[in-house]
Amino acid sequence: MRPFLCIAALVALVVLSLALGAASLSQDGGWLIWVSRLPRTAAALLAGAGLALAGVVVQQVVQNRLVEPSLTGTPEAAMLGLLAVTLIAPGMAVAGKMLVAAGSALAGMLGFLALADRVPRQDPMLLPIVGLVYGGILGATATWFAWSADLMQYLGTWRLGEFSGVVQGRYEWLWAVAALAALLYVVADRITILGLGETQARSLGLNYGRTRALGLIVVSMLTALVLVTVGVFPFVGLVAPNLISRWRGDNLRANLGVTALFGASLVLAADVLGRLIRYPYEIPAATVFAVFGAGVFLWLLHARPGRAHG
Amino acid sequence: MRTRLLAGLAALTLAAPVLAQDLTVETATGPVQVGANPETVAVFDIAALDTLTALGVPVAGVPNPVYLSSLSEVAAQAQAVGTLFEPDFEALAVMQPDLIVVGGRSSEQLGPVSDIAPAIDMTIWGDDLPGQARARIAAYGALFGKEAEAEALTADLDAKVAEARDAVAGKGSGLILLTNGGKISVYGAGSRFGWLHGEIGLPEAVDGLDAENHGQPVSFEFLAEHDPEWLLVIDRGAAIGAEGEAATATLDNPLVAKTTAAREGQIVYLDAAPLYIAAGGAGAMMHTLDQIIAAFGASEG
């Protein structure tokens, strides 16, 4: 029954998103939906799904529920890579920029893992805090580079995820999220075993290093795709997997699709709200979501001890 | 209260001997007394540098970069004394200027630089930008003994404004648009670019845009819906020298293509630095007006 309700809510959101915009549908309605509303709706859904999935994988890799890509310095690392491209080879094709961003995101995440290995695990709160500090340092570095190269406004366009610029031809890279999601579904069981920790995973016959590398590459690519096309959305990767696992338990393969759909719905809902609040102007979807996400994050922190002991 | 009184008395005693050569200048922080005809001048505001250059006042210290290509010659002959936002205090201390001019992005530095030399804040801000620009021209004219040059410059500016008024009259409504890395925002008559509507009489394509300084973020659908006859485009990336996604690429999409402005070839790409960095500078304003005269003048209306 509940999954049915979720699907119904998602469908309602999609219809609302298609119906809502600064232009009226009375003239050329079909054309408008095709070039503007559908791309925007798809972009929000794909970005949300990608971020939620990236959150799931990161949480399994570091065995901590309170971590997500934006709490491991990954978007900041990707920004550093993008800034480097902008300074060194501004004319590079989008595919190249995307690859550089994914590569630097991966490097940033490896740095976080090196830190995570040295963080005591008794207190689950410690790791997200370390990640927050680490991301802050990378972000400050990016700011410094941008500041000295007069690229602050440029950095600003990534820092706040939103969909106002999305029209046909501006978001298609996000469809790669769907491909990565399919890949994750295939290896979902192995990713689950990752979450048991290295010793357990090895004794179950898993090639730990290779599986972990695969997971990290997928997360880097998801982060880079979303960052380059629409910008940073904090909390999605944290909120979606946590709420779903509280609701449905921890079967990763069974949850993967639901988590992706939930993340997609959350981001789309934030975008729809951002379009409504100051119609016909816009509030960035990331701003709307951050308000909601921060609240859920606080609730998760509060609820955490009860769960750990129970 | 008592300390303020004492400080006031002390200031009076100190100021009294030089009062004779002092001059009252209208600045952004109110009237300020400074010594007339300062010889060594350091400037941290591009609009001020632009207007001083137009008046033929030599400037010893400039920010780096100066952003405007028209000012690169002036910059080459002067010494760099910091950036638009931050003075290089050591360089200033060595230079010992007679006057420091701050404004806009550097206006917060008025206090710190005042410790080194007399400083004035010549910020140009708000919806009456041309009015303030004229007031600054007059103030500089009095301060540097260039009253005749100032009058001539104001007359040039007025003539240019009148020419632009004629050029846009009857050619339809326009919308001011700023592009930034693939996203757009729009600006109304009360905004920092609003003088393009008010001063030269270009009707607004969208009424009632908020007077917010940073513009309103909108989607491309907003453009399609309001269908402006003219689009005045400012590329923020180009203003700050960033080689990001160019405004032309941002606006190359089916929704913009549908507007009257695009169909009639009435999208005007205004040079961004004069509007964005040097807003209110005499040379910068005339450059923008020239661009508008050229674009609207070429149209049959």
XYZ file of C-alpha atoms in Angstrom, chain B residues 49-223:
175
model
C 39.221 56.369 -12.093
C 37.174 56.506 -15.303
C 35.726 59.954 -14.550
C 39.057 61.374 -13.320
C 40.716 60.140 -16.517
C 37.987 61.755 -18.606
C 38.692 65.031 -16.767
C 42.425 64.742 -17.429
C 43.376 64.339 -13.761
C 46.614 62.324 -13.402
C 46.276 59.371 -11.017
C 49.313 57.923 -9.264
C 47.859 54.772 -7.722
C 45.274 52.430 -9.296
C 43.787 49.029 -8.448
C 44.951 45.988 -10.335
C 43.268 44.858 -12.554
C 41.325 47.881 -13.846
C 38.995 45.679 -15.984
C 38.285 48.413 -18.573
C 40.458 48.304 -21.673
C 39.951 52.072 -22.040
C 41.816 52.514 -18.753
C 44.726 50.196 -19.471
C 46.951 53.065 -20.601
C 46.290 54.994 -17.403
C 46.940 51.855 -15.397
C 50.238 51.249 -17.197
C 51.523 54.663 -16.142
C 50.320 54.402 -12.555
C 51.376 52.220 -9.700
C 49.187 49.321 -8.547
C 48.119 49.861 -4.943
C 45.869 46.859 -4.336
C 42.679 45.388 -5.824
C 39.119 46.664 -6.212
C 38.312 45.251 -2.793
C 41.548 45.440 -0.836
C 44.134 48.203 -0.678
C 47.802 47.287 -0.512
C 48.510 49.258 2.659
C 52.284 49.016 2.371
C 52.289 50.413 -1.139
C 49.963 53.201 0.007
C 52.191 54.024 2.987
C 55.211 54.281 0.702
C 53.324 56.425 -1.809
C 51.963 58.840 0.825
C 49.214 60.170 -1.471
C 47.592 63.558 -0.852
C 44.174 62.002 -1.405
C 42.716 58.498 -1.578
C 39.434 57.910 -3.404
C 37.445 54.779 -2.523
C 34.000 53.785 -3.731
C 31.668 50.889 -4.449
C 33.484 47.636 -3.758
C 36.229 49.399 -1.795
C 33.947 51.737 0.189
C 34.358 49.627 3.337
C 38.064 50.467 3.284
C 37.410 54.179 3.864
C 38.291 53.896 7.555
C 41.500 51.872 7.194
C 42.941 53.999 4.353
C 42.038 57.219 6.188
C 44.823 56.368 8.641
C 47.335 56.761 5.809
C 46.038 59.820 3.983
C 42.889 61.938 3.632
C 40.295 59.707 1.954
C 36.851 60.208 0.424
C 34.150 57.686 -0.496
C 32.818 58.492 -3.966
C 30.474 55.499 -4.292
C 27.822 55.794 -6.986
C 24.836 53.714 -6.025
C 21.086 53.451 -6.239
C 18.502 54.265 -8.867
C 19.644 57.809 -9.717
C 22.954 56.698 -11.140
C 23.265 59.415 -13.819
C 22.451 62.118 -11.254
C 25.165 60.874 -8.946
C 27.583 60.513 -11.847
C 27.035 64.201 -12.709
C 27.473 65.191 -9.059
C 30.805 63.343 -8.941
C 31.994 65.053 -12.120
C 31.193 68.437 -10.578
C 32.877 67.476 -7.288
C 36.079 66.331 -9.017
C 36.046 69.495 -11.127
C 35.981 71.681 -8.026
C 38.497 69.536 -6.138
C 41.112 69.453 -8.895
C 40.482 72.936 -10.288
C 39.052 71.510 -13.516
C 35.679 73.249 -13.431
C 35.696 74.005 -17.159
C 36.581 70.416 -18.068
C 33.847 69.160 -15.740
C 31.249 71.376 -17.399
C 32.326 70.203 -20.837
C 32.215 66.551 -19.758
C 28.716 66.942 -18.301
C 27.603 68.612 -21.526
C 29.048 65.684 -23.535
C 27.216 63.231 -21.316
C 23.941 65.142 -21.634
C 24.294 65.240 -25.408
C 24.938 61.486 -25.484
C 21.882 60.841 -23.316
C 19.745 62.979 -25.629
C 21.056 61.088 -28.652
C 20.242 57.758 -26.977
C 16.739 59.034 -26.116
C 16.134 59.776 -29.780
C 17.530 56.394 -30.826
C 15.271 54.302 -28.560
C 12.130 56.414 -28.975
C 9.351 54.435 -30.605
C 11.433 51.280 -31.013
C 9.540 49.196 -28.454
C 10.096 47.911 -24.950
C 13.228 46.342 -23.535
C 14.305 44.000 -20.761
C 17.675 44.100 -18.996
C 19.088 40.630 -18.514
C 22.198 39.400 -16.758
C 23.688 36.021 -17.646
C 25.867 34.103 -15.245
C 27.152 30.643 -16.077
C 24.065 29.381 -17.913
C 21.565 31.094 -15.607
C 19.760 34.394 -16.059
C 18.280 37.152 -13.930
C 16.285 40.218 -14.942
C 16.561 43.814 -13.748
C 13.874 46.492 -13.548
C 13.868 50.289 -13.625
C 14.707 50.543 -9.919
C 17.775 48.329 -10.172
C 21.479 49.098 -10.540
C 21.075 49.021 -14.329
C 17.711 50.784 -14.205
C 19.072 54.066 -15.602
C 18.977 52.392 -19.019
C 15.182 52.654 -18.650
C 14.847 55.888 -16.693
C 17.508 58.111 -18.183
C 16.992 57.271 -21.849
C 13.292 56.513 -21.763
C 13.320 52.865 -22.821
C 9.929 51.370 -21.832
C 10.047 48.321 -19.573
C 8.945 45.049 -21.178
C 7.975 43.694 -17.759
C 6.359 46.077 -15.289
C 6.828 45.861 -11.570
C 10.133 44.015 -11.355
C 11.413 44.405 -7.825
C 14.012 47.084 -7.252
C 16.376 44.487 -5.883
C 19.958 45.185 -6.659
C 20.894 41.650 -7.603
C 18.038 41.151 -10.005
C 15.444 38.410 -10.114
C 16.496 34.890 -11.043
C 14.079 33.666 -13.719
C 13.736 30.758 -16.124
C 13.880 31.052 -19.889
C 10.124 30.495 -19.852
C 9.815 33.891 -18.201
C 11.403 35.442 -21.303
